């Protein structure tokens, strides 16, 4: 399916652009912000409306492209893909909300907006790996199933580490934990996008010979009737 391959490529381009913008956003901030001790949201709020916020929106749109591609490859029978797509939708919603609603400045008291930002991020961080785990059970993603499950489990472990750091751990290395978490979750999205492009290519290879064989069968079948 060329349309599915195109959406996979579009998603890959969006993921790459979001990664590039995030790196630029880290390079542009002042030296007082530590990536080991502060989250990406802390960096983003110091440059409100800057490239990190844009990166979050781009990553959400890349996921929307993936959702479109997954919808086109849906099986007519019930499968875990439907639930997975809902979870990826929750990731998109949480990511967009976190981009629009800023957290509080580092060292200041939590506001209502900051709490909204935090819990939108929590929903996004948990929804994506669970969705990735369920997608591993879909037929056309079988070749990538091992990678999806491995990345999903790693994401959940890192999410637990981040929660521990945020509460009893006194935010020790919370920035590192979050960046590793985001890296693995972007890995989930990249794996799905690559699988979509490859599965659509395989479909075309298989379909091509079938289309040429069918007329031949029809012609040979027509011979004895005459």
PDB file of C-alpha atoms in Angstrom:
ATOM      1  CA  UNK A   1       0.000   0.000   0.000  1.00  0.00           C
ATOM      2  CA  UNK A   2       1.809   3.150  -1.190  1.00  0.00           C
ATOM      3  CA  UNK A   3      -0.293   5.351   1.121  1.00  0.00           C
ATOM      4  CA  UNK A   4       0.801   3.358   4.157  1.00  0.00           C
ATOM      5  CA  UNK A   5       4.447   3.562   3.120  1.00  0.00           C
ATOM      6  CA  UNK A   6       4.115   7.320   2.644  1.00  0.00           C
ATOM      7  CA  UNK A   7       2.645   7.802   6.110  1.00  0.00           C
ATOM      8  CA  UNK A   8       5.470   5.732   7.575  1.00  0.00           C
ATOM      9  CA  UNK A   9       8.043   7.896   5.797  1.00  0.00           C
ATOM     10  CA  UNK A  10       6.215  11.060   6.858  1.00  0.00           C
ATOM     11  CA  UNK A  11       6.264   9.885  10.475  1.00  0.00           C
ATOM     12  CA  UNK A  12       9.996   9.110  10.258  1.00  0.00           C
ATOM     13  CA  UNK A  13      10.648  12.601   8.922  1.00  0.00           C
ATOM     14  CA  UNK A  14       8.616  14.153  11.738  1.00  0.00           C
ATOM     15  CA  UNK A  15      10.427  12.088  14.375  1.00  0.00           C
ATOM     16  CA  UNK A  16      13.821  13.132  12.975  1.00  0.00           C
ATOM     17  CA  UNK A  17      12.795  16.799  12.886  1.00  0.00           C
ATOM     18  CA  UNK A  18      11.495  16.653  16.469  1.00  0.00           C
ATOM     19  CA  UNK A  19      14.782  15.104  17.631  1.00  0.00           C
ATOM     20  CA  UNK A  20      16.801  17.793  15.854  1.00  0.00           C
ATOM     21  CA  UNK A  21      14.683  20.592  17.354  1.00  0.00           C
ATOM     22  CA  UNK A  22      15.053  19.122  20.839  1.00  0.00           C
ATOM     23  CA  UNK A  23      18.832  19.058  20.520  1.00  0.00           C
ATOM     24  CA  UNK A  24      18.814  22.670  19.300  1.00  0.00           C
ATOM     25  CA  UNK A  25      16.589  23.626  22.245  1.00  0.00           C
ATOM     26  CA  UNK A  26      19.135  22.179  24.664  1.00  0.00           C
ATOM     27  CA  UNK A  27      22.020  24.023  23.031  1.00  0.00           C
ATOM     28  CA  UNK A  28      20.252  27.387  23.121  1.00  0.00           C
ATOM     29  CA  UNK A  29      19.556  27.525  26.872  1.00  0.00           C
ATOM     30  CA  UNK A  30      21.906  29.073  29.412  1.00  0.00           C
ATOM     31  CA  UNK A  31      24.558  27.090  31.267  1.00  0.00           C
ATOM     32  CA  UNK A  32      22.663  27.254  34.583  1.00  0.00           C
ATOM     33  CA  UNK A  33      20.265  24.505  33.442  1.00  0.00           C
ATOM     34  CA  UNK A  34      21.522  20.957  33.963  1.00  0.00           C
ATOM     35  CA  UNK A  35      20.111  18.200  31.715  1.00  0.00           C
ATOM     36  CA  UNK A  36      20.862  15.676  34.459  1.00  0.00           C
ATOM     37  CA  UNK A  37      18.868  17.443  37.181  1.00  0.00           C
ATOM     38  CA  UNK A  38      16.131  19.182  35.167  1.00  0.00           C
ATOM     39  CA  UNK A  39      13.471  17.782  32.865  1.00  0.00           C
ATOM     40  CA  UNK A  40      12.926  18.762  29.245  1.00  0.00           C
ATOM     41  CA  UNK A  41       9.841  20.663  30.401  1.00  0.00           C
ATOM     42  CA  UNK A  42      12.091  22.750  32.660  1.00  0.00           C
ATOM     43  CA  UNK A  43      14.173  23.614  29.601  1.00  0.00           C
ATOM     44  CA  UNK A  44      11.062  24.382  27.561  1.00  0.00           C
ATOM     45  CA  UNK A  45       9.556  26.759  30.129  1.00  0.00           C
ATOM     46  CA  UNK A  46      12.763  28.811  30.116  1.00  0.00           C
ATOM     47  CA  UNK A  47      12.174  29.432  26.395  1.00  0.00           C
ATOM     48  CA  UNK A  48       8.384  29.492  26.217  1.00  0.00           C
ATOM     49  CA  UNK A  49       7.143  28.922  22.685  1.00  0.00           C
ATOM     50  CA  UNK A  50      10.653  27.961  21.565  1.00  0.00           C
ATOM     51  CA  UNK A  51      11.955  25.024  19.600  1.00  0.00           C
ATOM     52  CA  UNK A  52      11.328  22.389  22.302  1.00  0.00           C
ATOM     53  CA  UNK A  53       7.619  23.244  22.380  1.00  0.00           C
ATOM     54  CA  UNK A  54       7.606  23.050  18.580  1.00  0.00           C
ATOM     55  CA  UNK A  55       9.390  19.684  18.768  1.00  0.00           C
ATOM     56  CA  UNK A  56       6.627  18.289  21.001  1.00  0.00           C
ATOM     57  CA  UNK A  57       3.967  19.377  18.522  1.00  0.00           C
ATOM     58  CA  UNK A  58       5.924  17.911  15.588  1.00  0.00           C
ATOM     59  CA  UNK A  59       6.309  14.595  17.418  1.00  0.00           C
ATOM     60  CA  UNK A  60       2.564  14.531  18.129  1.00  0.00           C
ATOM     61  CA  UNK A  61       1.808  15.159  14.436  1.00  0.00           C
ATOM     62  CA  UNK A  62       4.248  12.400  13.441  1.00  0.00           C
ATOM     63  CA  UNK A  63       2.277  10.046  15.676  1.00  0.00           C
ATOM     64  CA  UNK A  64      -0.964  11.145  13.984  1.00  0.00           C
ATOM     65  CA  UNK A  65       0.603  10.076  10.664  1.00  0.00           C
ATOM     66  CA  UNK A  66       1.402   6.697  12.226  1.00  0.00           C
ATOM     67  CA  UNK A  67      -2.170   6.361  13.463  1.00  0.00           C
ATOM     68  CA  UNK A  68      -3.434   6.985   9.941  1.00  0.00           C
ATOM     69  CA  UNK A  69      -1.119   4.319   8.565  1.00  0.00           C
ATOM     70  CA  UNK A  70      -2.122   1.846  11.277  1.00  0.00           C
ATOM     71  CA  UNK A  71      -5.794   2.497  10.594  1.00  0.00           C
ATOM     72  CA  UNK A  72      -5.279   1.682   6.899  1.00  0.00           C
ATOM     73  CA  UNK A  73      -3.731  -1.664   7.802  1.00  0.00           C
ATOM     74  CA  UNK A  74      -6.358  -2.606  10.395  1.00  0.00           C
ATOM     75  CA  UNK A  75      -7.665  -6.147  10.263  1.00  0.00           C
ATOM     76  CA  UNK A  76     -11.458  -6.533   9.915  1.00  0.00           C
ATOM     77  CA  UNK A  77     -11.465  -8.915  12.863  1.00  0.00           C
ATOM     78  CA  UNK A  78     -11.189  -7.609  16.439  1.00  0.00           C
ATOM     79  CA  UNK A  79      -7.578  -7.313  17.558  1.00  0.00           C
ATOM     80  CA  UNK A  80      -5.487  -5.416  20.126  1.00  0.00           C
ATOM     81  CA  UNK A  81      -4.654  -2.788  17.528  1.00  0.00           C
ATOM     82  CA  UNK A  82      -7.823  -0.834  18.297  1.00  0.00           C
ATOM     83  CA  UNK A  83      -6.863  -0.412  21.947  1.00  0.00           C
ATOM     84  CA  UNK A  84      -3.293   0.373  20.907  1.00  0.00           C
ATOM     85  CA  UNK A  85      -4.490   3.136  18.601  1.00  0.00           C
ATOM     86  CA  UNK A  86      -6.530   4.647  21.442  1.00  0.00           C
ATOM     87  CA  UNK A  87      -3.433   4.609  23.640  1.00  0.00           C
ATOM     88  CA  UNK A  88      -1.383   6.284  20.915  1.00  0.00           C
ATOM     89  CA  UNK A  89      -4.165   8.859  20.694  1.00  0.00           C
ATOM     90  CA  UNK A  90      -3.779   9.437  24.447  1.00  0.00           C
ATOM     91  CA  UNK A  91      -0.032   9.933  23.875  1.00  0.00           C
ATOM     92  CA  UNK A  92      -0.800  12.545  21.203  1.00  0.00           C
ATOM     93  CA  UNK A  93      -3.292  14.354  23.441  1.00  0.00           C
ATOM     94  CA  UNK A  94      -0.962  14.326  26.441  1.00  0.00           C
ATOM     95  CA  UNK A  95       1.954  15.550  24.361  1.00  0.00           C
ATOM     96  CA  UNK A  96      -0.026  18.422  22.841  1.00  0.00           C
ATOM     97  CA  UNK A  97      -1.443  19.450  26.218  1.00  0.00           C
ATOM     98  CA  UNK A  98       2.027  19.391  27.765  1.00  0.00           C
ATOM     99  CA  UNK A  99       3.293  21.571  24.915  1.00  0.00           C
ATOM    100  CA  UNK A 100       0.497  24.131  25.293  1.00  0.00           C
ATOM    101  CA  UNK A 101       0.331  24.228  29.111  1.00  0.00           C
ATOM    102  CA  UNK A 102       3.776  24.996  30.621  1.00  0.00           C
ATOM    103  CA  UNK A 103       5.175  23.634  33.850  1.00  0.00           C
ATOM    104  CA  UNK A 104       6.419  25.938  36.614  1.00  0.00           C
ATOM    105  CA  UNK A 105       9.832  27.574  36.580  1.00  0.00           C
ATOM    106  CA  UNK A 106      12.466  25.448  38.374  1.00  0.00           C
ATOM    107  CA  UNK A 107      12.546  26.219  42.071  1.00  0.00           C
ATOM    108  CA  UNK A 108       9.073  27.805  42.189  1.00  0.00           C
ATOM    109  CA  UNK A 109       5.827  26.474  43.666  1.00  0.00           C
ATOM    110  CA  UNK A 110       3.642  24.189  41.560  1.00  0.00           C
ATOM    111  CA  UNK A 111       0.665  25.946  39.947  1.00  0.00           C
ATOM    112  CA  UNK A 112      -2.561  24.484  38.576  1.00  0.00           C
ATOM    113  CA  UNK A 113      -1.096  24.710  35.066  1.00  0.00           C
ATOM    114  CA  UNK A 114       2.051  22.910  36.239  1.00  0.00           C
ATOM    115  CA  UNK A 115      -0.006  20.048  37.711  1.00  0.00           C
ATOM    116  CA  UNK A 116      -1.998  19.794  34.473  1.00  0.00           C
ATOM    117  CA  UNK A 117       1.264  19.679  32.527  1.00  0.00           C
ATOM    118  CA  UNK A 118       2.659  17.003  34.845  1.00  0.00           C
ATOM    119  CA  UNK A 119      -0.314  14.652  34.627  1.00  0.00           C
ATOM    120  CA  UNK A 120      -0.682  15.128  30.869  1.00  0.00           C
ATOM    121  CA  UNK A 121       2.962  14.052  30.601  1.00  0.00           C
ATOM    122  CA  UNK A 122       2.374  11.053  32.884  1.00  0.00           C
ATOM    123  CA  UNK A 123      -0.556   9.888  30.728  1.00  0.00           C
ATOM    124  CA  UNK A 124       1.533  10.268  27.572  1.00  0.00           C
ATOM    125  CA  UNK A 125       4.577   8.481  29.003  1.00  0.00           C
ATOM    126  CA  UNK A 126       2.502   5.487  30.177  1.00  0.00           C
ATOM    127  CA  UNK A 127       0.126   5.250  27.217  1.00  0.00           C
ATOM    128  CA  UNK A 128       2.804   4.947  24.522  1.00  0.00           C
ATOM    129  CA  UNK A 129       4.726   1.893  25.828  1.00  0.00           C
ATOM    130  CA  UNK A 130       1.518  -0.004  26.613  1.00  0.00           C
ATOM    131  CA  UNK A 131       0.246   0.832  23.127  1.00  0.00           C
ATOM    132  CA  UNK A 132       3.560  -0.320  21.644  1.00  0.00           C
ATOM    133  CA  UNK A 133       3.316  -3.629  23.516  1.00  0.00           C
ATOM    134  CA  UNK A 134      -0.180  -4.234  22.109  1.00  0.00           C
ATOM    135  CA  UNK A 135       0.894  -3.286  18.585  1.00  0.00           C
ATOM    136  CA  UNK A 136       3.524  -6.035  18.739  1.00  0.00           C
ATOM    137  CA  UNK A 137       0.645  -8.528  18.543  1.00  0.00           C
ATOM    138  CA  UNK A 138      -0.560  -7.286  15.171  1.00  0.00           C
ATOM    139  CA  UNK A 139       0.194  -9.480  12.165  1.00  0.00           C
ATOM    140  CA  UNK A 140       1.837  -6.868   9.931  1.00  0.00           C
ATOM    141  CA  UNK A 141       4.111  -5.727  12.783  1.00  0.00           C
ATOM    142  CA  UNK A 142       5.264  -9.242  13.694  1.00  0.00           C
ATOM    143  CA  UNK A 143       8.818  -8.741  12.305  1.00  0.00           C
ATOM    144  CA  UNK A 144       9.260  -5.813  14.710  1.00  0.00           C
ATOM    145  CA  UNK A 145       7.490  -7.462  17.665  1.00  0.00           C
ATOM    146  CA  UNK A 146      10.657  -8.247  19.649  1.00  0.00           C
ATOM    147  CA  UNK A 147      11.921  -4.675  19.346  1.00  0.00           C
ATOM    148  CA  UNK A 148       8.531  -3.215  20.269  1.00  0.00           C
ATOM    149  CA  UNK A 149       8.222  -5.365  23.376  1.00  0.00           C
ATOM    150  CA  UNK A 150      11.797  -4.673  24.454  1.00  0.00           C
ATOM    151  CA  UNK A 151      11.427  -0.915  24.035  1.00  0.00           C
ATOM    152  CA  UNK A 152       8.018  -0.939  25.736  1.00  0.00           C
ATOM    153  CA  UNK A 153       9.368  -2.778  28.789  1.00  0.00           C
ATOM    154  CA  UNK A 154      12.417  -0.517  28.959  1.00  0.00           C
ATOM    155  CA  UNK A 155      10.136   2.538  28.794  1.00  0.00           C
ATOM    156  CA  UNK A 156       8.028   1.289  31.702  1.00  0.00           C
ATOM    157  CA  UNK A 157      11.133   0.610  33.812  1.00  0.00           C
ATOM    158  CA  UNK A 158      12.462   4.103  33.080  1.00  0.00           C
ATOM    159  CA  UNK A 159       9.041   5.612  33.835  1.00  0.00           C
ATOM    160  CA  UNK A 160       9.135   3.889  37.237  1.00  0.00           C
ATOM    161  CA  UNK A 161      12.655   5.255  37.807  1.00  0.00           C
ATOM    162  CA  UNK A 162      11.454   8.745  36.961  1.00  0.00           C
ATOM    163  CA  UNK A 163       8.494   8.468  39.368  1.00  0.00           C
ATOM    164  CA  UNK A 164      10.852   7.289  42.110  1.00  0.00           C
ATOM    165  CA  UNK A 165      13.174  10.233  41.444  1.00  0.00           C
ATOM    166  CA  UNK A 166      10.280  12.720  41.432  1.00  0.00           C
ATOM    167  CA  UNK A 167       9.013  11.674  44.859  1.00  0.00           C
ATOM    168  CA  UNK A 168      11.155   9.660  47.345  1.00  0.00           C
ATOM    169  CA  UNK A 169      14.350  10.170  45.330  1.00  0.00           C
ATOM    170  CA  UNK A 170      14.419  13.969  45.803  1.00  0.00           C
ATOM    171  CA  UNK A 171      14.648  14.416  41.980  1.00  0.00           C
ATOM    172  CA  UNK A 172      18.089  12.833  41.767  1.00  0.00           C
ATOM    173  CA  UNK A 173      19.054  12.427  38.084  1.00  0.00           C
ATOM    174  CA  UNK A 174      15.448  13.004  37.067  1.00  0.00           C
ATOM    175  CA  UNK A 175      16.596  14.734  33.888  1.00  0.00           C
ATOM    176  CA  UNK A 176      18.677  11.746  32.841  1.00  0.00           C
ATOM    177  CA  UNK A 177      15.835   9.311  33.586  1.00  0.00           C
ATOM    178  CA  UNK A 178      13.373  11.376  31.567  1.00  0.00           C
ATOM    179  CA  UNK A 179      15.673  11.738  28.560  1.00  0.00           C
ATOM    180  CA  UNK A 180      16.354   7.998  28.485  1.00  0.00           C
ATOM    181  CA  UNK A 181      12.599   7.412  28.773  1.00  0.00           C
ATOM    182  CA  UNK A 182      11.848   9.738  25.865  1.00  0.00           C
ATOM    183  CA  UNK A 183      14.601   8.135  23.810  1.00  0.00           C
ATOM    184  CA  UNK A 184      13.096   4.664  24.223  1.00  0.00           C
ATOM    185  CA  UNK A 185       9.565   5.912  23.555  1.00  0.00           C
ATOM    186  CA  UNK A 186      10.706   7.645  20.379  1.00  0.00           C
ATOM    187  CA  UNK A 187      12.299   4.282  19.574  1.00  0.00           C
ATOM    188  CA  UNK A 188       8.837   2.687  19.808  1.00  0.00           C
ATOM    189  CA  UNK A 189       7.433   5.212  17.324  1.00  0.00           C
ATOM    190  CA  UNK A 190      10.412   4.781  14.980  1.00  0.00           C
ATOM    191  CA  UNK A 191      10.076   0.991  15.037  1.00  0.00           C
ATOM    192  CA  UNK A 192       6.382   1.194  14.129  1.00  0.00           C
ATOM    193  CA  UNK A 193       7.102   3.678  11.327  1.00  0.00           C
ATOM    194  CA  UNK A 194       9.851   1.476   9.870  1.00  0.00           C
ATOM    195  CA  UNK A 195       7.598  -1.584  10.093  1.00  0.00           C
ATOM    196  CA  UNK A 196       4.851   0.238   8.187  1.00  0.00           C
ATOM    197  CA  UNK A 197       7.205   1.177   5.352  1.00  0.00           C
ATOM    198  CA  UNK A 198       8.603  -2.353   5.121  1.00  0.00           C
ATOM    199  CA  UNK A 199       5.254  -4.157   5.355  1.00  0.00           C
ATOM    200  CA  UNK A 200       3.793  -2.032   2.573  1.00  0.00           C
ATOM    201  CA  UNK A 201       6.834  -2.802   0.382  1.00  0.00           C
ATOM    202  CA  UNK A 202       6.418  -6.526   1.060  1.00  0.00           C
ATOM    203  CA  UNK A 203       2.755  -6.326   0.128  1.00  0.00           C
ATOM    204  CA  UNK A 204       3.621  -4.837  -3.254  1.00  0.00           C
ATOM    205  CA  UNK A 205       6.250  -7.521  -3.934  1.00  0.00           C
ATOM    206  CA  UNK A 206       3.796 -10.319  -3.149  1.00  0.00           C
ATOM    207  CA  UNK A 207       0.916  -8.728  -4.994  1.00  0.00           C
ATOM    208  CA  UNK A 208       2.901  -8.145  -8.186  1.00  0.00           C
ATOM    209  CA  UNK A 209       3.452 -11.784  -9.264  1.00  0.00           C
ATOM    210  CA  UNK A 210      -0.089 -12.706  -8.193  1.00  0.00           C
ATOM    211  CA  UNK A 211      -1.497 -10.137 -10.563  1.00  0.00           C
ATOM    212  CA  UNK A 212       0.476 -11.589 -13.486  1.00  0.00           C
ATOM    213  CA  UNK A 213      -0.311 -15.229 -12.660  1.00  0.00           C
ATOM    214  CA  UNK A 214      -4.075 -14.777 -12.435  1.00  0.00           C
ATOM    215  CA  UNK A 215      -4.647 -13.918 -16.138  1.00  0.00           C
ATOM    216  CA  UNK A 216      -2.443 -16.860 -17.134  1.00  0.00           C
ATOM    217  CA  UNK A 217      -4.543 -19.211 -15.065  1.00  0.00           C
ATOM    218  CA  UNK A 218      -7.670 -17.791 -16.612  1.00  0.00           C
ATOM    219  CA  UNK A 219      -6.250 -18.284 -20.111  1.00  0.00           C
ATOM    220  CA  UNK A 220      -5.192 -21.879 -19.441  1.00  0.00           C
ATOM    221  CA  UNK A 221      -8.510 -22.646 -17.837  1.00  0.00           C
ATOM    222  CA  UNK A 222     -10.298 -21.313 -20.884  1.00  0.00           C
ATOM    223  CA  UNK A 223      -8.450 -23.692 -23.275  1.00  0.00           C
ATOM    224  CA  UNK A 224     -10.310 -26.969 -22.503  1.00  0.00           C
ATOM    225  CA  UNK A 225     -13.696 -25.229 -22.671  1.00  0.00           C
ATOM    226  CA  UNK A 226     -13.194 -24.600 -26.343  1.00  0.00           C
TER     227      UNK A 226
END
